[in-house]
PDB file of C-alpha atoms in Angstrom:
ATOM      1  CA  LEU A   1     -11.503 -60.963 -42.587  1.00 48.00           C
ATOM      2  CA  THR A   2     -11.721 -59.020 -39.187  1.00 47.00           C
ATOM      3  CA  SER A   3     -14.911 -57.166 -38.322  1.00 46.00           C
ATOM      4  CA  ALA A   4     -13.001 -53.934 -38.357  1.00 45.00           C
ATOM      5  CA  LYS A   5     -11.737 -54.535 -41.893  1.00 44.00           C
ATOM      6  CA  ILE A   6     -15.188 -55.395 -43.101  1.00 44.00           C
ATOM      7  CA  SER A   7     -16.444 -52.252 -41.593  1.00 48.00           C
ATOM      8  CA  GLU A   8     -13.756 -49.999 -43.518  1.00 51.00           C
ATOM      9  CA  VAL A   9     -14.793 -51.858 -46.689  1.00 43.00           C
ATOM     10  CA  ILE A  10     -18.620 -51.065 -46.154  1.00 47.00           C
ATOM     11  CA  THR A  11     -17.520 -47.550 -45.523  1.00 49.00           C
ATOM     12  CA  ALA A  12     -15.609 -47.054 -48.380  1.00 49.00           C
ATOM     13  CA  ILE A  13     -18.254 -48.766 -50.433  1.00 46.00           C
ATOM     14  CA  MET A  14     -20.983 -46.260 -49.075  1.00 49.00           C
ATOM     15  CA  LEU A  15     -18.730 -43.240 -50.001  1.00 48.00           C
ATOM     16  CA  ALA A  16     -18.246 -44.253 -53.389  1.00 47.00           C
ATOM     17  CA  SER A  17     -22.162 -44.872 -53.624  1.00 48.00           C
ATOM     18  CA  LEU A  18     -22.736 -41.395 -52.352  1.00 45.00           C
ATOM     19  CA  ALA A  19     -20.234 -40.087 -54.447  1.00 45.00           C
ATOM     20  CA  ALA A  20     -21.897 -41.713 -57.649  1.00 44.00           C
ATOM     21  CA  LEU A  21     -25.157 -40.154 -56.539  1.00 43.00           C
ATOM     22  CA  SER A  22     -23.786 -36.700 -56.366  1.00 45.00           C
ATOM     23  CA  LEU A  23     -22.377 -37.109 -60.030  1.00 45.00           C
ATOM     24  CA  GLY A  24     -26.195 -38.154 -61.111  1.00 49.00           C
ATOM     25  CA  LEU A  25     -25.353 -41.536 -61.848  1.00 46.00           C
ATOM     26  CA  ARG A  26     -28.172 -44.194 -61.188  1.00 49.00           C
ATOM     27  CA  VAL A  27     -27.622 -46.516 -58.289  1.00 44.00           C
ATOM     28  CA  PRO A  28     -29.049 -49.934 -59.328  1.00 48.00           C
ATOM     29  CA  ALA A  29     -31.838 -51.195 -57.134  1.00 46.00           C
ATOM     30  CA  SER A  30     -30.699 -54.395 -55.220  1.00 42.00           C
ATOM     31  CA  PRO A  31     -32.238 -57.614 -56.737  1.00 44.00           C
ATOM     32  CA  PRO A  32     -34.148 -59.997 -54.155  1.00 43.00           C
ATOM     33  CA  SER A  33     -31.230 -62.257 -54.460  1.00 43.00           C
ATOM     34  CA  LEU A  34     -28.561 -59.372 -53.631  1.00 43.00           C
ATOM     35  CA  ASP A  35     -28.112 -57.781 -49.935  1.00 55.00           C
ATOM     36  CA  ARG A  36     -27.508 -54.192 -49.212  1.00 53.00           C
ATOM     37  CA  ARG A  37     -23.728 -54.773 -49.450  1.00 56.00           C
ATOM     38  CA  ALA A  38     -23.908 -56.041 -52.881  1.00 54.00           C
ATOM     39  CA  ALA A  39     -25.825 -53.310 -54.232  1.00 47.00           C
ATOM     40  CA  LEU A  40     -23.433 -50.875 -52.627  1.00 47.00           C
ATOM     41  CA  ALA A  41     -20.512 -52.456 -54.465  1.00 51.00           C
ATOM     42  CA  THR A  42     -22.395 -52.085 -57.751  1.00 52.00           C
ATOM     43  CA  ALA A  43     -22.805 -48.563 -57.153  1.00 47.00           C
ATOM     44  CA  ALA A  44     -19.087 -48.077 -56.230  1.00 48.00           C
ATOM     45  CA  ALA A  45     -18.239 -49.878 -59.336  1.00 50.00           C
ATOM     46  CA  ALA A  46     -20.379 -47.578 -61.476  1.00 49.00           C
ATOM     47  CA  ALA A  47     -18.726 -44.541 -59.803  1.00 46.00           C
ATOM     48  CA  LEU A  48     -15.370 -45.563 -60.229  1.00 47.00           C
ATOM     49  CA  SER A  49     -15.663 -46.569 -63.972  1.00 48.00           C
ATOM     50  CA  SER A  50     -17.398 -43.217 -65.003  1.00 49.00           C
ATOM     51  CA  PRO A  51     -15.742 -41.172 -67.308  1.00 46.00           C
ATOM     52  CA  LEU A  52     -15.202 -38.001 -64.793  1.00 46.00           C
ATOM     53  CA  SER A  53     -13.310 -40.592 -62.426  1.00 46.00           C
ATOM     54  CA  ALA A  54     -11.420 -41.902 -65.159  1.00 44.00           C
ATOM     55  CA  ALA A  55     -10.164 -38.400 -66.579  1.00 46.00           C
ATOM     56  CA  ALA A  56      -9.486 -37.286 -63.004  1.00 54.00           C
ATOM     57  CA  ALA A  57      -7.315 -40.604 -62.639  1.00 57.00           C
ATOM     58  CA  ALA A  58      -5.287 -40.033 -65.962  1.00 86.00           C
ATOM     59  CA  PRO A  59      -3.750 -36.871 -66.679  1.00 96.00           C
ATOM     60  CA  ASP A  60      -3.207 -36.264 -70.336  1.00 97.00           C
ATOM     61  CA  TYR A  61       0.404 -36.083 -70.603  1.00 98.00           C
ATOM     62  CA  ALA A  62       0.220 -36.902 -74.399  1.00 98.00           C
ATOM     63  CA  GLY A  63      -1.921 -33.996 -74.991  1.00 98.00           C
ATOM     64  CA  ALA A  64       0.196 -31.678 -73.201  1.00 98.00           C
ATOM     65  CA  LYS A  65       3.290 -32.892 -75.071  1.00 98.00           C
ATOM     66  CA  ALA A  66       1.240 -32.077 -78.444  1.00 98.00           C
ATOM     67  CA  ALA A  67       0.190 -28.631 -77.224  1.00 98.00           C
ATOM     68  CA  LEU A  68       3.810 -27.846 -76.296  1.00 98.00           C
ATOM     69  CA  ALA A  69       5.244 -29.094 -79.680  1.00 98.00           C
ATOM     70  CA  ALA A  70       2.506 -27.056 -81.517  1.00 98.00           C
ATOM     71  CA  MET A  71       3.570 -23.742 -79.628  1.00 98.00           C
ATOM     72  CA  ILE A  72       6.939 -24.421 -80.762  1.00 98.00           C
ATOM     73  CA  THR A  73       5.837 -25.089 -84.332  1.00 98.00           C
ATOM     74  CA  ALA A  74       3.908 -21.730 -84.442  1.00 98.00           C
ATOM     75  CA  ASP A  75       7.258 -19.958 -83.135  1.00 98.00           C
ATOM     76  CA  PRO A  76      10.468 -21.970 -83.189  1.00 97.00           C
ATOM     77  CA  ASP A  77      12.331 -19.379 -81.058  1.00 96.00           C
ATOM     78  CA  ILE A  78      10.408 -20.329 -77.911  1.00 98.00           C
ATOM     79  CA  GLY A  79      12.017 -23.876 -77.856  1.00 98.00           C
ATOM     80  CA  PRO A  80      15.290 -23.101 -76.689  1.00 98.00           C
ATOM     81  CA  THR A  81      13.714 -21.027 -73.788  1.00 97.00           C
ATOM     82  CA  MET A  82      11.748 -24.062 -72.892  1.00 98.00           C
ATOM     83  CA  VAL A  83      14.954 -25.829 -72.516  1.00 98.00           C
ATOM     84  CA  ARG A  84      16.244 -22.924 -70.471  1.00 97.00           C
ATOM     85  CA  LEU A  85      13.386 -23.084 -68.160  1.00 98.00           C
ATOM     86  CA  ALA A  86      13.505 -27.082 -67.621  1.00 98.00           C
ATOM     87  CA  TRP A  87      17.371 -26.647 -67.043  1.00 97.00           C
ATOM     88  CA  HIS A  88      17.017 -23.515 -64.584  1.00 96.00           C
ATOM     89  CA  SER A  89      14.012 -25.270 -62.708  1.00 96.00           C
ATOM     90  CA  SER A  90      16.315 -28.459 -62.131  1.00 97.00           C
ATOM     91  CA  GLY A  91      19.674 -26.855 -61.668  1.00 95.00           C
ATOM     92  CA  THR A  92      19.016 -25.723 -58.049  1.00 95.00           C
ATOM     93  CA  TYR A  93      19.824 -29.096 -56.768  1.00 96.00           C
ATOM     94  CA  ASP A  94      22.292 -30.164 -54.203  1.00 95.00           C
ATOM     95  CA  LYS A  95      23.194 -33.728 -53.798  1.00 96.00           C
ATOM     96  CA  MET A  96      24.727 -33.229 -50.173  1.00 95.00           C
ATOM     97  CA  SER A  97      21.508 -31.599 -48.908  1.00 94.00           C
ATOM     98  CA  LYS A  98      19.253 -33.275 -51.287  1.00 94.00           C
ATOM     99  CA  THR A  99      17.385 -29.973 -51.891  1.00 94.00           C
ATOM    100  CA  GLY A 100      16.322 -28.053 -54.767  1.00 95.00           C
ATOM    101  CA  GLY A 101      15.820 -29.631 -58.224  1.00 96.00           C
ATOM    102  CA  SER A 102      12.659 -29.763 -60.517  1.00 96.00           C
ATOM    103  CA  GLY A 103      10.499 -31.645 -58.026  1.00 95.00           C
ATOM    104  CA  GLY A 104       8.583 -28.777 -56.663  1.00 95.00           C
ATOM    105  CA  GLY A 105       8.022 -26.548 -59.674  1.00 96.00           C
ATOM    106  CA  THR A 106       9.302 -23.589 -57.576  1.00 96.00           C
ATOM    107  CA  ILE A 107      10.744 -21.686 -60.427  1.00 97.00           C
ATOM    108  CA  ARG A 108       7.149 -20.398 -60.923  1.00 97.00           C
ATOM    109  CA  PHE A 109       7.365 -18.111 -57.723  1.00 97.00           C
ATOM    110  CA  LYS A 110       8.501 -14.698 -58.144  1.00 96.00           C
ATOM    111  CA  GLU A 111      11.269 -15.357 -55.452  1.00 95.00           C
ATOM    112  CA  GLU A 112      13.062 -17.885 -57.684  1.00 95.00           C
ATOM    113  CA  LEU A 113      12.422 -15.833 -61.133  1.00 95.00           C
ATOM    114  CA  ALA A 114      13.995 -12.730 -59.341  1.00 93.00           C
ATOM    115  CA  HIS A 115      17.510 -14.812 -59.203  1.00 91.00           C
ATOM    116  CA  GLY A 116      19.723 -13.104 -61.903  1.00 87.00           C
ATOM    117  CA  GLY A 117      20.436 -16.124 -63.837  1.00 91.00           C
ATOM    118  CA  ASN A 118      16.598 -16.693 -64.470  1.00 93.00           C
ATOM    119  CA  ALA A 119      16.075 -13.187 -66.175  1.00 92.00           C
ATOM    120  CA  GLY A 120      13.536 -13.371 -68.810  1.00 94.00           C
ATOM    121  CA  LEU A 121      11.910 -16.504 -67.792  1.00 96.00           C
ATOM    122  CA  ASP A 122       8.848 -15.074 -66.208  1.00 96.00           C
ATOM    123  CA  LYS A 123       7.804 -14.771 -69.977  1.00 97.00           C
ATOM    124  CA  MET A 124       7.930 -18.420 -70.424  1.00 98.00           C
ATOM    125  CA  VAL A 125       6.269 -19.164 -67.267  1.00 98.00           C
ATOM    126  CA  ALA A 126       3.399 -16.950 -68.225  1.00 98.00           C
ATOM    127  CA  LYS A 127       3.153 -18.608 -71.649  1.00 98.00           C
ATOM    128  CA  LEU A 128       2.873 -21.977 -70.112  1.00 98.00           C
ATOM    129  CA  GLU A 129      -0.025 -20.853 -67.740  1.00 98.00           C
ATOM    130  CA  PRO A 130      -2.738 -21.567 -70.360  1.00 98.00           C
ATOM    131  CA  LEU A 131      -1.351 -25.050 -70.833  1.00 97.00           C
ATOM    132  CA  HIS A 132      -1.291 -25.797 -67.227  1.00 97.00           C
ATOM    133  CA  ALA A 133      -4.976 -24.601 -66.889  1.00 97.00           C
ATOM    134  CA  GLN A 134      -5.948 -26.704 -69.851  1.00 97.00           C
ATOM    135  CA  PHE A 135      -4.125 -29.579 -68.534  1.00 96.00           C
ATOM    136  CA  GLY A 136      -5.196 -29.248 -65.045  1.00 89.00           C
ATOM    137  CA  GLY A 137      -4.061 -32.620 -63.802  1.00 94.00           C
ATOM    138  CA  ILE A 138      -0.414 -32.031 -64.665  1.00 98.00           C
ATOM    139  CA  SER A 139       1.788 -30.292 -62.144  1.00 98.00           C
ATOM    140  CA  TYR A 140       3.895 -27.136 -63.020  1.00 98.00           C
ATOM    141  CA  ALA A 141       6.974 -29.158 -62.301  1.00 98.00           C
ATOM    142  CA  ASP A 142       6.131 -31.796 -64.791  1.00 98.00           C
ATOM    143  CA  LEU A 143       5.001 -29.344 -67.465  1.00 98.00           C
ATOM    144  CA  TYR A 144       8.221 -27.460 -67.222  1.00 98.00           C
ATOM    145  CA  THR A 145      10.359 -30.465 -67.507  1.00 98.00           C
ATOM    146  CA  LEU A 146       8.023 -31.881 -70.282  1.00 98.00           C
ATOM    147  CA  ALA A 147       8.540 -28.620 -72.211  1.00 98.00           C
ATOM    148  CA  GLY A 148      12.329 -29.125 -72.084  1.00 98.00           C
ATOM    149  CA  ALA A 149      12.268 -32.574 -73.339  1.00 98.00           C
ATOM    150  CA  THR A 150       9.646 -31.693 -75.973  1.00 98.00           C
ATOM    151  CA  ALA A 151      11.666 -28.664 -77.133  1.00 98.00           C
ATOM    152  CA  ILE A 152      14.790 -30.780 -77.624  1.00 98.00           C
ATOM    153  CA  GLU A 153      13.044 -33.430 -79.531  1.00 98.00           C
ATOM    154  CA  ALA A 154      11.384 -30.410 -81.671  1.00 98.00           C
ATOM    155  CA  ALA A 155      14.796 -29.107 -82.507  1.00 98.00           C
ATOM    156  CA  GLY A 156      15.761 -32.147 -84.217  1.00 98.00           C
ATOM    157  CA  GLY A 157      17.576 -33.546 -81.140  1.00 98.00           C
ATOM    158  CA  PRO A 158      17.433 -36.883 -79.565  1.00 98.00           C
ATOM    159  CA  THR A 159      14.263 -38.193 -77.610  1.00 98.00           C
ATOM    160  CA  VAL A 160      14.974 -37.348 -73.846  1.00 98.00           C
ATOM    161  CA  GLY A 161      13.649 -40.088 -71.534  1.00 98.00           C
ATOM    162  CA  TRP A 162      10.761 -38.164 -69.360  1.00 98.00           C
ATOM    163  CA  ARG A 163       8.846 -39.557 -66.398  1.00 98.00           C
ATOM    164  CA  ALA A 164       5.752 -37.920 -64.783  1.00 98.00           C
ATOM    165  CA  GLY A 165       5.011 -37.505 -60.943  1.00 97.00           C
ATOM    166  CA  ARG A 166       6.574 -34.384 -59.586  1.00 98.00           C
ATOM    167  CA  VAL A 167       4.498 -32.838 -56.895  1.00 97.00           C
ATOM    168  CA  ASP A 168       4.246 -29.072 -56.784  1.00 97.00           C
ATOM    169  CA  ALA A 169       5.387 -27.164 -53.871  1.00 96.00           C
ATOM    170  CA  LEU A 170       2.373 -25.031 -52.289  1.00 95.00           C
ATOM    171  CA  ASP A 171       4.464 -22.048 -51.518  1.00 96.00           C
ATOM    172  CA  PRO A 172       8.065 -20.514 -52.032  1.00 95.00           C
ATOM    173  CA  SER A 173       9.175 -21.443 -48.554  1.00 94.00           C
ATOM    174  CA  THR A 174      11.940 -24.178 -50.223  1.00 91.00           C
ATOM    175  CA  VAL A 175      13.315 -21.387 -52.710  1.00 93.00           C
ATOM    176  CA  LYS A 176      16.850 -20.753 -52.072  1.00 89.00           C
ATOM    177  CA  GLY A 177      18.080 -17.400 -51.463  1.00 84.00           C
ATOM    178  CA  PRO A 178      19.425 -15.043 -54.022  1.00 80.00           C
ATOM    179  CA  ASP A 179      23.151 -15.568 -52.531  1.00 77.00           C
ATOM    180  CA  VAL A 180      22.994 -19.125 -53.646  1.00 79.00           C
ATOM    181  CA  VAL A 181      24.394 -19.704 -57.121  1.00 80.00           C
ATOM    182  CA  THR A 182      22.366 -22.443 -59.041  1.00 85.00           C
ATOM    183  CA  VAL A 183      23.244 -21.641 -62.503  1.00 86.00           C
ATOM    184  CA  PRO A 184      26.737 -20.944 -64.213  1.00 91.00           C
ATOM    185  CA  ASP A 185      28.239 -17.435 -64.360  1.00 93.00           C
ATOM    186  CA  ALA A 186      29.890 -17.205 -67.843  1.00 96.00           C
ATOM    187  CA  ASP A 187      32.951 -15.623 -66.397  1.00 96.00           C
ATOM    188  CA  LYS A 188      34.856 -15.724 -63.154  1.00 96.00           C
ATOM    189  CA  GLY A 189      37.831 -13.612 -64.197  1.00 95.00           C
ATOM    190  CA  SER A 190      40.198 -16.390 -65.625  1.00 95.00           C
ATOM    191  CA  PRO A 191      39.582 -19.726 -67.320  1.00 94.00           C
ATOM    192  CA  ALA A 192      40.936 -21.618 -64.186  1.00 95.00           C
ATOM    193  CA  LYS A 193      38.586 -19.759 -61.929  1.00 97.00           C
ATOM    194  CA  THR A 194      35.645 -20.210 -64.573  1.00 97.00           C
ATOM    195  CA  LEU A 195      36.232 -23.816 -64.662  1.00 96.00           C
ATOM    196  CA  SER A 196      36.484 -24.258 -60.904  1.00 97.00           C
ATOM    197  CA  HIS A 197      33.191 -22.519 -60.613  1.00 97.00           C
ATOM    198  CA  LEU A 198      31.571 -24.869 -63.259  1.00 96.00           C
ATOM    199  CA  ARG A 199      32.774 -28.001 -61.716  1.00 97.00           C
ATOM    200  CA  MET A 200      32.633 -27.164 -58.099  1.00 96.00           C
ATOM    201  CA  ASP A 201      29.900 -24.708 -57.487  1.00 95.00           C
ATOM    202  CA  ILE A 202      27.518 -25.898 -60.225  1.00 96.00           C
ATOM    203  CA  PHE A 203      27.728 -29.272 -61.825  1.00 97.00           C
ATOM    204  CA  TYR A 204      29.766 -31.095 -59.225  1.00 97.00           C
ATOM    205  CA  ARG A 205      27.187 -29.959 -56.828  1.00 97.00           C
ATOM    206  CA  MET A 206      24.554 -31.627 -58.733  1.00 97.00           C
ATOM    207  CA  GLY A 207      26.388 -34.970 -59.112  1.00 98.00           C
ATOM    208  CA  PHE A 208      27.634 -34.403 -62.692  1.00 98.00           C
ATOM    209  CA  ASP A 209      31.219 -35.389 -63.898  1.00 98.00           C
ATOM    210  CA  ASP A 210      33.386 -33.705 -66.469  1.00 98.00           C
ATOM    211  CA  ARG A 211      32.226 -35.653 -69.559  1.00 98.00           C
ATOM    212  CA  GLU A 212      28.417 -34.846 -68.423  1.00 98.00           C
ATOM    213  CA  ILE A 213      29.522 -31.230 -68.264  1.00 98.00           C
ATOM    214  CA  VAL A 214      30.467 -31.113 -71.624  1.00 98.00           C
ATOM    215  CA  ALA A 215      27.629 -33.067 -73.010  1.00 98.00           C
ATOM    216  CA  LEU A 216      25.276 -30.728 -71.325  1.00 98.00           C
ATOM    217  CA  SER A 217      27.306 -27.640 -72.794  1.00 98.00           C
ATOM    218  CA  GLY A 218      25.981 -28.748 -76.254  1.00 98.00           C
ATOM    219  CA  ALA A 219      22.810 -27.182 -75.576  1.00 98.00           C
ATOM    220  CA  HIS A 220      24.102 -24.016 -76.400  1.00 97.00           C
ATOM    221  CA  ALA A 221      23.795 -25.047 -80.114  1.00 97.00           C
ATOM    222  CA  LEU A 222      20.261 -23.927 -79.288  1.00 98.00           C
ATOM    223  CA  GLY A 223      19.136 -20.257 -78.609  1.00 97.00           C
ATOM    224  CA  ARG A 224      20.930 -16.887 -78.248  1.00 97.00           C
ATOM    225  CA  CYS A 225      22.014 -14.511 -75.683  1.00 96.00           C
ATOM    226  CA  HIS A 226      20.024 -11.316 -74.962  1.00 94.00           C
ATOM    227  CA  PRO A 227      21.655  -8.136 -73.408  1.00 94.00           C
ATOM    228  CA  ASP A 228      18.454  -7.478 -71.675  1.00 90.00           C
ATOM    229  CA  ALA A 229      18.557 -10.781 -70.073  1.00 89.00           C
ATOM    230  CA  SER A 230      22.416 -11.882 -69.381  1.00 92.00           C
ATOM    231  CA  GLY A 231      23.910  -9.124 -70.773  1.00 94.00           C
ATOM    232  CA  TYR A 232      25.726 -11.057 -73.354  1.00 97.00           C
ATOM    233  CA  SER A 233      24.569 -10.907 -77.244  1.00 97.00           C
ATOM    234  CA  GLY A 234      24.081 -13.240 -79.976  1.00 98.00           C
ATOM    235  CA  PRO A 235      23.583 -16.967 -81.043  1.00 98.00           C
ATOM    236  CA  TRP A 236      26.186 -19.587 -80.529  1.00 98.00           C
ATOM    237  CA  THR A 237      25.819 -21.233 -84.000  1.00 98.00           C
ATOM    238  CA  PRO A 238      24.033 -20.361 -87.074  1.00 98.00           C
ATOM    239  CA  THR A 239      21.025 -22.592 -86.639  1.00 97.00           C
ATOM    240  CA  PRO A 240      19.908 -21.479 -83.228  1.00 98.00           C
ATOM    241  CA  THR A 241      16.495 -23.540 -83.324  1.00 98.00           C
ATOM    242  CA  VAL A 242      18.339 -26.747 -84.317  1.00 98.00           C
ATOM    243  CA  LEU A 243      19.897 -29.004 -82.194  1.00 98.00           C
ATOM    244  CA  THR A 244      23.352 -30.390 -83.606  1.00 98.00           C
ATOM    245  CA  ASN A 245      26.811 -31.226 -82.232  1.00 98.00           C
ATOM    246  CA  GLY A 246      27.908 -28.113 -84.502  1.00 97.00           C
ATOM    247  CA  TYR A 247      28.693 -26.283 -81.216  1.00 98.00           C
ATOM    248  CA  TYR A 248      31.727 -28.447 -80.623  1.00 98.00           C
ATOM    249  CA  ALA A 249      32.949 -28.059 -84.146  1.00 98.00           C
ATOM    250  CA  LEU A 250      32.572 -24.369 -84.177  1.00 98.00           C
ATOM    251  CA  LEU A 251      34.612 -24.155 -80.775  1.00 98.00           C
ATOM    252  CA  LEU A 252      37.533 -26.144 -82.252  1.00 98.00           C
ATOM    253  CA  SER A 253      37.459 -25.010 -85.861  1.00 98.00           C
ATOM    254  CA  LEU A 254      37.234 -21.128 -85.932  1.00 98.00           C
ATOM    255  CA  PRO A 255      39.474 -18.410 -84.444  1.00 98.00           C
ATOM    256  CA  TRP A 256      37.399 -16.820 -81.565  1.00 98.00           C
ATOM    257  CA  THR A 257      38.698 -13.325 -80.623  1.00 98.00           C
ATOM    258  CA  LEU A 258      37.666 -11.042 -77.806  1.00 97.00           C
ATOM    259  CA  LYS A 259      34.731  -8.955 -79.129  1.00 98.00           C
ATOM    260  CA  GLU A 260      35.058  -5.118 -78.818  1.00 97.00           C
ATOM    261  CA  TRP A 261      32.028  -3.614 -77.324  1.00 97.00           C
ATOM    262  CA  ASP A 262      30.530  -1.991 -74.249  1.00 95.00           C
ATOM    263  CA  GLY A 263      29.125  -5.458 -72.888  1.00 96.00           C
ATOM    264  CA  PRO A 264      30.724  -7.962 -70.776  1.00 97.00           C
ATOM    265  CA  MET A 265      33.649 -10.079 -72.265  1.00 97.00           C
ATOM    266  CA  GLN A 266      32.685 -12.586 -74.915  1.00 98.00           C
ATOM    267  CA  PHE A 267      34.339 -13.852 -77.974  1.00 98.00           C
ATOM    268  CA  GLU A 268      33.262 -13.483 -81.624  1.00 98.00           C
ATOM    269  CA  ASP A 269      34.074 -15.329 -84.880  1.00 98.00           C
ATOM    270  CA  PRO A 270      35.532 -13.673 -87.833  1.00 97.00           C
ATOM    271  CA  SER A 271      32.149 -12.777 -89.350  1.00 97.00           C
ATOM    272  CA  GLY A 272      31.221 -10.892 -85.923  1.00 97.00           C
ATOM    273  CA  LYS A 273      27.606 -12.793 -86.156  1.00 97.00           C
ATOM    274  CA  LEU A 274      28.518 -15.699 -83.965  1.00 98.00           C
ATOM    275  CA  MET A 275      29.529 -15.655 -80.080  1.00 98.00           C
ATOM    276  CA  MET A 276      31.046 -17.891 -77.394  1.00 98.00           C
ATOM    277  CA  LEU A 277      31.161 -17.103 -73.596  1.00 98.00           C
ATOM    278  CA  PRO A 278      34.518 -17.373 -71.330  1.00 98.00           C
ATOM    279  CA  SER A 279      32.956 -20.474 -70.109  1.00 97.00           C
ATOM    280  CA  ASP A 280      32.507 -21.968 -73.583  1.00 98.00           C
ATOM    281  CA  ILE A 281      36.328 -21.118 -74.341  1.00 98.00           C
ATOM    282  CA  ALA A 282      37.447 -22.476 -71.017  1.00 97.00           C
ATOM    283  CA  LEU A 283      36.261 -26.003 -72.280  1.00 98.00           C
ATOM    284  CA  ILE A 284      38.875 -26.261 -74.867  1.00 98.00           C
ATOM    285  CA  GLN A 285      41.492 -24.515 -72.593  1.00 96.00           C
ATOM    286  CA  ASP A 286      41.284 -27.317 -70.267  1.00 97.00           C
ATOM    287  CA  LYS A 287      43.037 -30.533 -71.246  1.00 96.00           C
ATOM    288  CA  LYS A 288      40.359 -33.285 -70.016  1.00 97.00           C
ATOM    289  CA  MET A 289      37.447 -30.985 -71.099  1.00 98.00           C
ATOM    290  CA  ARG A 290      38.879 -30.777 -74.577  1.00 98.00           C
ATOM    291  CA  GLN A 291      38.966 -34.393 -75.194  1.00 98.00           C
ATOM    292  CA  TYR A 292      35.299 -34.638 -74.740  1.00 98.00           C
ATOM    293  CA  VAL A 293      34.665 -31.561 -76.976  1.00 98.00           C
ATOM    294  CA  GLN A 294      36.602 -33.321 -79.558  1.00 98.00           C
ATOM    295  CA  MET A 295      34.753 -36.604 -79.200  1.00 98.00           C
ATOM    296  CA  TYR A 296      31.171 -34.913 -79.486  1.00 98.00           C
ATOM    297  CA  ALA A 297      32.544 -32.750 -82.731  1.00 98.00           C
ATOM    298  CA  LYS A 298      33.434 -35.982 -84.390  1.00 98.00           C
ATOM    299  CA  ASP A 299      30.420 -38.200 -83.471  1.00 98.00           C
ATOM    300  CA  LYS A 300      26.771 -36.584 -83.404  1.00 98.00           C
ATOM    301  CA  GLU A 301      25.227 -39.996 -82.459  1.00 98.00           C
ATOM    302  CA  LEU A 302      27.526 -40.181 -79.254  1.00 98.00           C
ATOM    303  CA  PHE A 303      26.627 -36.537 -78.406  1.00 98.00           C
ATOM    304  CA  PHE A 304      22.942 -37.136 -78.829  1.00 98.00           C
ATOM    305  CA  LYS A 305      23.065 -40.434 -76.704  1.00 98.00           C
ATOM    306  CA  GLU A 306      24.999 -38.883 -73.839  1.00 98.00           C
ATOM    307  CA  PHE A 307      23.307 -35.427 -74.046  1.00 98.00           C
ATOM    308  CA  ALA A 308      19.859 -37.183 -73.673  1.00 98.00           C
ATOM    309  CA  ALA A 309      21.156 -39.445 -70.730  1.00 98.00           C
ATOM    310  CA  ALA A 310      22.619 -36.298 -68.809  1.00 98.00           C
ATOM    311  CA  PHE A 311      19.439 -34.087 -69.536  1.00 98.00           C
ATOM    312  CA  GLN A 312      17.159 -36.485 -68.292  1.00 98.00           C
ATOM    313  CA  LYS A 313      19.420 -36.904 -65.239  1.00 98.00           C
ATOM    314  CA  LEU A 314      19.361 -33.111 -64.840  1.00 98.00           C
ATOM    315  CA  GLU A 315      15.408 -33.113 -65.100  1.00 98.00           C
ATOM    316  CA  GLU A 316      14.908 -35.764 -62.589  1.00 98.00           C
ATOM    317  CA  LEU A 317      17.171 -34.071 -59.777  1.00 97.00           C
ATOM    318  CA  GLY A 318      15.117 -33.726 -56.532  1.00 93.00           C
ATOM    319  CA  THR A 319      12.297 -35.998 -57.437  1.00 97.00           C
ATOM    320  CA  LYS A 320      11.067 -39.393 -56.158  1.00 94.00           C
ATOM    321  CA  ASN A 321       8.353 -41.835 -57.237  1.00 96.00           C
ATOM    322  CA  LEU A 322       8.299 -40.916 -60.900  1.00 98.00           C
ATOM    323  CA  LYS A 323       6.610 -43.170 -63.321  1.00 98.00           C
ATOM    324  CA  THR A 324       6.644 -43.769 -67.024  1.00 97.00           C
ATOM    325  CA  VAL A 325       3.533 -42.482 -68.955  1.00 97.00           C
ATOM    326  CA  ALA A 326       2.281 -42.478 -72.489  1.00 96.00           C
ATOM    327  CA  LEU A 327       3.416 -39.485 -74.170  1.00 97.00           C
ATOM    328  CA  ALA A 328       1.987 -40.342 -77.916  1.00 92.00           C
TER     329      ALA A 328
END
């Protein structure tokens, strides 16, 4: 080793020894046969092996997942909102400029929450704040995406691959302006314009193809629309807290007619209890999209497999250096 390298090592060991002393750890005395450097190395090992250091080095992702699952068990209706939060926090990605995505956890900032498509998500951000405080080593960005993956699994859906390592943005400087559309509009005036919007403005921008668009649309099996958020009203399926391929089967098998009401244009089933958005109906009016709707309606396992892959891809947009961690 060079003298400069040796000096760096000694300095590092001395700092570790000082850290051990500040934590109240005993620095072993140097036996006669050991020189000062060996004693400092022993102290450094003691500091690095302390429970405090180990806790700081290993965020409790499994504990966070368990806490999220407990929240959903207590109130199943928040599961679909967790999926929506994860989706919207990731859906800002632009593959051309390589900006946006889930990486910075920027949806927690009021500037992003103020985007029209994010109406109501401030409540979920607030609900997750105690968990972020409890599991302080986990970033907001990781917590929001882990919540989405956990909620899908809790709803009876597939296990979505999830990896950790997102680093939070410190301020909202990277939040895109409200004029930048980051989540789909349900209606652009005609089926052709709505489909073009879904493809060109939203999903192609993020790097998804038509098959992935239809797979991700299956998330509409979960949750419901609220007039005070999106303006639309009602659930897509009769089991809004359970993820199945029923969304596709209902799209194809029921006669959907325009709902007569004072709200925006939406469709209803004969019972008047279920609804579909213009963007949903557009999927079966387009020949290419319709074939994927038919595939997933017939094969739940295929839907689960391809939905899980597409959702993991969505949640990893705008990230780097992610790592696999233990979640159980």
